[in-house]
PDB file of C-alpha atoms in Angstrom:
ATOM      1  CA  MET A   1      92.384 132.875 -71.297  1.00  0.00           C
ATOM      2  CA  LYS A   2      88.951 131.137 -71.305  1.00  0.00           C
ATOM      3  CA  ALA A   3      90.703 127.798 -70.836  1.00  0.00           C
ATOM      4  CA  PHE A   4      92.439 129.197 -67.719  1.00  0.00           C
ATOM      5  CA  VAL A   5      89.166 130.442 -66.232  1.00  0.00           C
ATOM      6  CA  TYR A   6      87.498 127.101 -66.864  1.00  0.00           C
ATOM      7  CA  ALA A   7      90.397 125.263 -65.198  1.00  0.00           C
ATOM      8  CA  LEU A   8      90.264 127.553 -62.142  1.00  0.00           C
ATOM      9  CA  ALA A   9      86.517 127.058 -61.740  1.00  0.00           C
ATOM     10  CA  PHE A  10      86.953 123.285 -61.970  1.00  0.00           C
ATOM     11  CA  VAL A  11      89.595 123.327 -59.196  1.00  0.00           C
ATOM     12  CA  ALA A  12      87.307 125.408 -56.939  1.00  0.00           C
ATOM     13  CA  PHE A  13      84.398 123.026 -57.573  1.00  0.00           C
ATOM     14  CA  CYS A  14      86.548 120.055 -56.616  1.00  0.00           C
ATOM     15  CA  CYS A  15      87.594 121.794 -53.377  1.00  0.00           C
ATOM     16  CA  LEU A  16      83.964 122.383 -52.405  1.00  0.00           C
ATOM     17  CA  ILE A  17      83.166 118.745 -52.940  1.00  0.00           C
ATOM     18  CA  GLY A  18      86.192 117.614 -50.864  1.00  0.00           C
ATOM     19  CA  CYS A  19      85.291 119.722 -47.788  1.00  0.00           C
ATOM     20  CA  GLY A  20      81.527 119.154 -47.882  1.00  0.00           C
ATOM     21  CA  GLY A  21      80.643 122.588 -49.229  1.00  0.00           C
ATOM     22  CA  GLY A  22      77.782 123.232 -51.574  1.00  0.00           C
ATOM     23  CA  GLY A  23      75.567 120.560 -49.991  1.00  0.00           C
ATOM     24  CA  LEU A  24      76.744 117.948 -52.459  1.00  0.00           C
ATOM     25  CA  ALA A  25      79.061 115.912 -50.226  1.00  0.00           C
ATOM     26  CA  THR A  26      78.019 112.619 -48.643  1.00  0.00           C
ATOM     27  CA  THR A  27      79.623 110.468 -45.983  1.00  0.00           C
ATOM     28  CA  SER A  28      80.181 106.777 -46.069  1.00  0.00           C
ATOM     29  CA  ASN A  29      80.097 106.432 -42.180  1.00  0.00           C
ATOM     30  CA  PRO A  30      76.814 107.863 -40.779  1.00  0.00           C
ATOM     31  CA  THR A  31      76.616 108.614 -37.030  1.00  0.00           C
ATOM     32  CA  PRO A  32      75.081 105.620 -35.224  1.00  0.00           C
ATOM     33  CA  ALA A  33      71.763 106.098 -33.447  1.00  0.00           C
ATOM     34  CA  PRO A  34      72.068 106.459 -29.617  1.00  0.00           C
ATOM     35  CA  VAL A  35      71.535 103.282 -27.668  1.00  0.00           C
ATOM     36  CA  PRO A  36      68.774 103.707 -25.016  1.00  0.00           C
ATOM     37  CA  VAL A  37      69.935 103.295 -21.406  1.00  0.00           C
ATOM     38  CA  PRO A  38      67.992 100.505 -19.691  1.00  0.00           C
ATOM     39  CA  VAL A  39      65.843 101.649 -16.734  1.00  0.00           C
ATOM     40  CA  PRO A  40      65.941  99.276 -13.748  1.00  0.00           C
ATOM     41  CA  ALA A  41      62.643  97.798 -12.657  1.00  0.00           C
ATOM     42  CA  PRO A  42      61.198  99.344  -9.466  1.00  0.00           C
ATOM     43  CA  PRO A  43      61.621  97.293  -6.288  1.00  0.00           C
ATOM     44  CA  PRO A  44      58.634  95.314  -5.037  1.00  0.00           C
ATOM     45  CA  GLY A  45      56.095  97.436  -3.304  1.00  0.00           C
ATOM     46  CA  SER A  46      57.347 100.755  -4.729  1.00  0.00           C
ATOM     47  CA  GLY A  47      53.917 101.983  -5.626  1.00  0.00           C
ATOM     48  CA  SER A  48      53.031  99.129  -7.956  1.00  0.00           C
ATOM     49  CA  GLY A  49      51.157  97.094  -5.381  1.00  0.00           C
ATOM     50  CA  SER A  50      53.252  94.062  -6.233  1.00  0.00           C
ATOM     51  CA  GLY A  51      54.496  93.357  -2.732  1.00  0.00           C
ATOM     52  CA  PRO A  52      55.412  94.708   0.707  1.00  0.00           C
ATOM     53  CA  GLY A  53      57.510  97.807   1.140  1.00  0.00           C
ATOM     54  CA  PRO A  54      57.068 101.569   1.061  1.00  0.00           C
ATOM     55  CA  THR A  55      55.520 103.353  -1.869  1.00  0.00           C
ATOM     56  CA  ALA A  56      57.671 105.827  -3.790  1.00  0.00           C
ATOM     57  CA  ALA A  57      56.152 108.728  -1.877  1.00  0.00           C
ATOM     58  CA  GLU A  58      56.616 107.015   1.479  1.00  0.00           C
ATOM     59  CA  ALA A  59      60.266 106.234   0.707  1.00  0.00           C
ATOM     60  CA  LEU A  60      60.834 109.901  -0.115  1.00  0.00           C
ATOM     61  CA  TYR A  61      58.774 111.676   2.516  1.00  0.00           C
ATOM     62  CA  GLY A  62      58.159 109.064   5.230  1.00  0.00           C
ATOM     63  CA  LYS A  63      54.864 107.993   6.711  1.00  0.00           C
ATOM     64  CA  TRP A  64      53.040 108.272  10.018  1.00  0.00           C
ATOM     65  CA  SER A  65      51.459 105.148  11.434  1.00  0.00           C
ATOM     66  CA  THR A  66      49.352 104.711  14.572  1.00  0.00           C
ATOM     67  CA  LEU A  67      50.475 102.264  17.249  1.00  0.00           C
ATOM     68  CA  PRO A  68      47.926  99.515  18.000  1.00  0.00           C
ATOM     69  CA  TYR A  69      48.119 100.288  21.753  1.00  0.00           C
ATOM     70  CA  LEU A  70      47.806 103.326  24.016  1.00  0.00           C
ATOM     71  CA  MET A  71      50.233 104.866  26.505  1.00  0.00           C
ATOM     72  CA  PRO A  72      49.250 104.242  30.142  1.00  0.00           C
ATOM     73  CA  VAL A  73      50.295 107.820  30.957  1.00  0.00           C
ATOM     74  CA  ASN A  74      49.691 111.114  29.178  1.00  0.00           C
ATOM     75  CA  PRO A  75      52.877 111.319  27.015  1.00  0.00           C
ATOM     76  CA  ILE A  76      53.709 114.999  27.519  1.00  0.00           C
ATOM     77  CA  HIS A  77      57.494 114.799  27.057  1.00  0.00           C
ATOM     78  CA  ALA A  78      59.684 112.182  25.333  1.00  0.00           C
ATOM     79  CA  ALA A  79      63.403 111.537  24.876  1.00  0.00           C
ATOM     80  CA  LEU A  80      65.194 108.815  22.920  1.00  0.00           C
ATOM     81  CA  LEU A  81      67.773 106.994  25.073  1.00  0.00           C
ATOM     82  CA  TYR A  82      70.989 105.295  23.946  1.00  0.00           C
ATOM     83  CA  THR A  83      69.425 101.970  24.934  1.00  0.00           C
ATOM     84  CA  GLY A  84      66.886 102.371  22.130  1.00  0.00           C
ATOM     85  CA  LYS A  85      64.078 102.900  24.602  1.00  0.00           C
ATOM     86  CA  VAL A  86      62.066 106.100  24.928  1.00  0.00           C
ATOM     87  CA  LEU A  87      61.602 108.007  28.161  1.00  0.00           C
ATOM     88  CA  ILE A  88      58.043 109.332  28.568  1.00  0.00           C
ATOM     89  CA  VAL A  89      57.473 111.946  31.265  1.00  0.00           C
ATOM     90  CA  SER A  90      53.939 112.789  32.339  1.00  0.00           C
ATOM     91  CA  GLY A  91      54.070 114.131  35.893  1.00  0.00           C
ATOM     92  CA  SER A  92      50.489 114.988  36.842  1.00  0.00           C
ATOM     93  CA  GLY A  93      49.505 114.446  33.204  1.00  0.00           C
ATOM     94  CA  ASN A  94      47.727 117.772  32.683  1.00  0.00           C
ATOM     95  CA  ASP A  95      45.229 116.786  35.370  1.00  0.00           C
ATOM     96  CA  ALA A  96      44.797 119.375  38.106  1.00  0.00           C
ATOM     97  CA  ASN A  97      42.938 116.807  40.194  1.00  0.00           C
ATOM     98  CA  ASN A  98      46.127 114.742  40.268  1.00  0.00           C
ATOM     99  CA  ALA A  99      48.260 117.633  41.465  1.00  0.00           C
ATOM    100  CA  PHE A 100      48.973 119.543  44.619  1.00  0.00           C
ATOM    101  CA  PRO A 101      47.216 121.384  46.248  1.00  0.00           C
ATOM    102  CA  ILE A 102      43.912 119.885  45.056  1.00  0.00           C
ATOM    103  CA  ASN A 103      45.279 116.394  45.588  1.00  0.00           C
ATOM    104  CA  THR A 104      47.424 115.877  48.667  1.00  0.00           C
ATOM    105  CA  THR A 105      48.502 112.376  47.499  1.00  0.00           C
ATOM    106  CA  PRO A 106      49.113 112.854  43.761  1.00  0.00           C
ATOM    107  CA  ASN A 107      50.509 110.144  41.513  1.00  0.00           C
ATOM    108  CA  TYR A 108      53.203 111.776  39.382  1.00  0.00           C
ATOM    109  CA  ARG A 109      54.406 109.304  36.789  1.00  0.00           C
ATOM    110  CA  ALA A 110      56.887 108.562  34.026  1.00  0.00           C
ATOM    111  CA  ALA A 111      57.182 105.590  31.681  1.00  0.00           C
ATOM    112  CA  MET A 112      59.805 103.666  29.701  1.00  0.00           C
ATOM    113  CA  TRP A 113      58.726 102.465  26.260  1.00  0.00           C
ATOM    114  CA  ASP A 114      60.539  99.783  24.252  1.00  0.00           C
ATOM    115  CA  PRO A 115      59.559 100.369  20.577  1.00  0.00           C
ATOM    116  CA  GLN A 116      60.853  96.919  19.571  1.00  0.00           C
ATOM    117  CA  SER A 117      58.801  94.848  21.985  1.00  0.00           C
ATOM    118  CA  GLY A 118      56.032  97.355  22.647  1.00  0.00           C
ATOM    119  CA  LYS A 119      56.519  96.936  26.401  1.00  0.00           C
ATOM    120  CA  ILE A 120      55.787  99.969  28.555  1.00  0.00           C
ATOM    121  CA  THR A 121      56.764 100.164  32.208  1.00  0.00           C
ATOM    122  CA  THR A 122      55.664 102.992  34.472  1.00  0.00           C
ATOM    123  CA  GLN A 123      57.121 104.397  37.656  1.00  0.00           C
ATOM    124  CA  SER A 124      56.365 107.187  40.101  1.00  0.00           C
ATOM    125  CA  VAL A 125      58.451 110.366  40.274  1.00  0.00           C
ATOM    126  CA  ASP A 126      59.008 112.554  43.311  1.00  0.00           C
ATOM    127  CA  TRP A 127      57.637 115.846  41.987  1.00  0.00           C
ATOM    128  CA  ASP A 128      55.356 117.162  39.259  1.00  0.00           C
ATOM    129  CA  MET A 129      57.406 117.049  36.062  1.00  0.00           C
ATOM    130  CA  PHE A 130      54.439 118.170  33.971  1.00  0.00           C
ATOM    131  CA  CYS A 131      55.612 120.998  31.692  1.00  0.00           C
ATOM    132  CA  ASN A 132      59.319 120.490  32.328  1.00  0.00           C
ATOM    133  CA  GLY A 133      62.250 121.040  30.000  1.00  0.00           C
ATOM    134  CA  MET A 134      64.670 118.189  29.338  1.00  0.00           C
ATOM    135  CA  SER A 135      67.788 117.448  27.350  1.00  0.00           C
ATOM    136  CA  VAL A 136      70.012 114.397  26.837  1.00  0.00           C
ATOM    137  CA  MET A 137      73.492 115.010  28.249  1.00  0.00           C
ATOM    138  CA  PRO A 138      76.734 113.869  26.533  1.00  0.00           C
ATOM    139  CA  ASP A 139      76.984 110.795  28.771  1.00  0.00           C
ATOM    140  CA  GLY A 140      73.501 109.669  27.746  1.00  0.00           C
ATOM    141  CA  ARG A 141      71.695 110.634  30.923  1.00  0.00           C
ATOM    142  CA  VAL A 142      68.690 112.947  30.727  1.00  0.00           C
ATOM    143  CA  LEU A 143      68.497 116.227  32.655  1.00  0.00           C
ATOM    144  CA  ILE A 144      64.977 117.277  33.615  1.00  0.00           C
ATOM    145  CA  ASN A 145      64.407 120.808  34.929  1.00  0.00           C
ATOM    146  CA  GLY A 146      61.271 122.647  35.977  1.00  0.00           C
ATOM    147  CA  GLY A 147      57.690 121.558  36.252  1.00  0.00           C
ATOM    148  CA  THR A 148      54.368 122.540  37.761  1.00  0.00           C
ATOM    149  CA  ALA A 149      54.091 124.029  41.236  1.00  0.00           C
ATOM    150  CA  ALA A 150      50.391 124.906  40.812  1.00  0.00           C
ATOM    151  CA  TYR A 151      47.915 124.779  37.949  1.00  0.00           C
ATOM    152  CA  GLY A 152      46.555 127.959  36.464  1.00  0.00           C
ATOM    153  CA  ALA A 153      43.027 128.676  35.304  1.00  0.00           C
ATOM    154  CA  LEU A 154      41.438 130.667  32.504  1.00  0.00           C
ATOM    155  CA  ALA A 155      39.282 133.537  33.664  1.00  0.00           C
ATOM    156  CA  VAL A 156      35.616 133.903  32.928  1.00  0.00           C
ATOM    157  CA  VAL A 157      35.000 136.542  30.247  1.00  0.00           C
ATOM    158  CA  GLY A 158      34.423 139.850  31.935  1.00  0.00           C
ATOM    159  CA  GLY A 159      35.597 138.531  35.284  1.00  0.00           C
ATOM    160  CA  ALA A 160      38.892 138.366  37.117  1.00  0.00           C
ATOM    161  CA  PRO A 161      42.120 137.897  35.131  1.00  0.00           C
ATOM    162  CA  ASP A 162      43.600 134.493  34.350  1.00  0.00           C
ATOM    163  CA  VAL A 163      45.351 132.616  37.101  1.00  0.00           C
ATOM    164  CA  PRO A 164      48.812 131.681  35.740  1.00  0.00           C
ATOM    165  CA  PHE A 165      50.595 128.372  36.165  1.00  0.00           C
ATOM    166  CA  THR A 166      53.564 128.544  38.504  1.00  0.00           C
ATOM    167  CA  GLY A 167      56.823 126.714  38.042  1.00  0.00           C
ATOM    168  CA  LEU A 168      59.134 124.525  40.122  1.00  0.00           C
ATOM    169  CA  PRO A 169      62.936 124.950  40.343  1.00  0.00           C
ATOM    170  CA  ASN A 170      63.504 121.192  40.734  1.00  0.00           C
ATOM    171  CA  SER A 171      65.929 119.170  38.630  1.00  0.00           C
ATOM    172  CA  SER A 172      66.327 115.396  38.271  1.00  0.00           C
ATOM    173  CA  ILE A 173      68.452 113.048  36.181  1.00  0.00           C
ATOM    174  CA  LEU A 174      67.297 109.844  34.506  1.00  0.00           C
ATOM    175  CA  ASP A 175      69.991 107.187  34.143  1.00  0.00           C
ATOM    176  CA  PRO A 176      69.038 104.893  31.235  1.00  0.00           C
ATOM    177  CA  ALA A 177      70.999 101.915  32.572  1.00  0.00           C
ATOM    178  CA  PRO A 178      68.986 101.289  35.763  1.00  0.00           C
ATOM    179  CA  GLU A 179      66.097 103.350  34.318  1.00  0.00           C
ATOM    180  CA  SER A 180      65.834 105.334  37.554  1.00  0.00           C
ATOM    181  CA  PHE A 181      65.598 109.013  38.561  1.00  0.00           C
ATOM    182  CA  SER A 182      67.822 110.789  41.051  1.00  0.00           C
ATOM    183  CA  PRO A 183      68.218 114.418  42.122  1.00  0.00           C
ATOM    184  CA  ALA A 184      70.557 116.449  39.949  1.00  0.00           C
ATOM    185  CA  ASP A 185      74.093 117.130  41.146  1.00  0.00           C
ATOM    186  CA  GLY A 186      75.222 120.332  42.851  1.00  0.00           C
ATOM    187  CA  LEU A 187      73.886 122.715  45.435  1.00  0.00           C
ATOM    188  CA  ASN A 188      70.208 122.457  46.350  1.00  0.00           C
ATOM    189  CA  ARG A 189      70.022 119.112  44.478  1.00  0.00           C
ATOM    190  CA  GLY A 190      70.416 120.866  41.142  1.00  0.00           C
ATOM    191  CA  SER A 191      67.544 123.282  41.631  1.00  0.00           C
ATOM    192  CA  THR A 192      67.567 126.534  39.693  1.00  0.00           C
ATOM    193  CA  ALA A 193      67.415 129.919  41.399  1.00  0.00           C
ATOM    194  CA  HIS A 194      63.725 130.325  40.634  1.00  0.00           C
ATOM    195  CA  GLY A 195      60.863 128.223  39.323  1.00  0.00           C
ATOM    196  CA  ARG A 196      60.544 127.303  35.659  1.00  0.00           C
ATOM    197  CA  TRP A 197      57.245 126.129  34.151  1.00  0.00           C
ATOM    198  CA  TYR A 198      57.909 124.981  30.581  1.00  0.00           C
ATOM    199  CA  PRO A 199      61.533 126.109  30.245  1.00  0.00           C
ATOM    200  CA  THR A 200      63.742 125.298  27.277  1.00  0.00           C
ATOM    201  CA  LEU A 201      66.875 123.180  27.839  1.00  0.00           C
ATOM    202  CA  THR A 202      69.670 123.309  25.274  1.00  0.00           C
ATOM    203  CA  GLU A 203      72.925 121.335  25.159  1.00  0.00           C
ATOM    204  CA  LEU A 204      75.865 123.666  24.537  1.00  0.00           C
ATOM    205  CA  GLY A 205      78.924 122.860  22.451  1.00  0.00           C
ATOM    206  CA  ASP A 206      80.989 121.958  25.508  1.00  0.00           C
ATOM    207  CA  GLY A 207      78.368 119.541  26.879  1.00  0.00           C
ATOM    208  CA  ARG A 208      76.874 121.835  29.497  1.00  0.00           C
ATOM    209  CA  ILE A 209      73.094 122.359  29.559  1.00  0.00           C
ATOM    210  CA  MET A 210      71.463 125.780  29.480  1.00  0.00           C
ATOM    211  CA  THR A 211      67.952 126.309  30.855  1.00  0.00           C
ATOM    212  CA  THR A 212      66.121 129.451  29.891  1.00  0.00           C
ATOM    213  CA  SER A 213      62.720 131.131  30.263  1.00  0.00           C
ATOM    214  CA  GLY A 214      59.619 129.449  31.695  1.00  0.00           C
ATOM    215  CA  ILE A 215      57.188 130.798  34.284  1.00  0.00           C
ATOM    216  CA  ASP A 216      58.561 131.273  37.806  1.00  0.00           C
ATOM    217  CA  GLU A 217      57.015 130.517  41.195  1.00  0.00           C
ATOM    218  CA  ASN A 218      55.113 133.807  41.116  1.00  0.00           C
ATOM    219  CA  GLY A 219      53.576 133.311  37.702  1.00  0.00           C
ATOM    220  CA  ASN A 220      55.964 135.710  35.972  1.00  0.00           C
ATOM    221  CA  THR A 221      58.265 135.044  33.035  1.00  0.00           C
ATOM    222  CA  ASN A 222      61.701 133.862  34.177  1.00  0.00           C
ATOM    223  CA  ASN A 223      64.027 136.094  32.165  1.00  0.00           C
ATOM    224  CA  THR A 224      67.244 134.523  33.415  1.00  0.00           C
ATOM    225  CA  SER A 225      69.292 131.728  31.910  1.00  0.00           C
ATOM    226  CA  GLU A 226      71.261 129.232  33.968  1.00  0.00           C
ATOM    227  CA  ILE A 227      73.885 126.675  32.942  1.00  0.00           C
ATOM    228  CA  TYR A 228      74.160 123.198  34.449  1.00  0.00           C
ATOM    229  CA  THR A 229      77.526 121.448  34.606  1.00  0.00           C
ATOM    230  CA  ALA A 230      77.472 117.725  35.308  1.00  0.00           C
TER     231      ALA A 230
END
């Protein structure tokens, strides 16, 4: 009987060794150590100061830089054209002395800026487009609506109330090819029903342009919205 027990124990011990039990088993093929993945060297100028190019932060977030020249007009409004140039609209340029009725011969202006060459050309516009709303249309032309009919004025503390700005109903279109302005299409040369000083123009999904809000010709908020179809 003892011989049988000893034999059974020996068989169990051998099984433990064969399956790694008991902490006694070893392996003849150890797992190889992981091979490190090589990290590519950063490109020149990526924060190391080794050459030109953006730093890591600039490449991720961008960077503002100041142009070495000034605009010849007050750049109130801007729109990127399909030609790569930028339309700058100033109108009276936030200068009441360059606007009707103080000035009976005002010089309302716009400009075309070529970012590649740095060339800026200016031209006169027919009405005060200061504080307009504008949007690029599907065909690449720019619709400009609203502007300044008369400048407002802040009141003296304890005196009369503020004098509000008043808005124009005018609309014009800039064609990027000849770089010229023309009255908008439609009745009344594209004018809206009432004035709009600082309206918002939004291109709709079907290509039409919606103008909304702004200050009307009486200095009140224009609560209507109108849609322009080219």
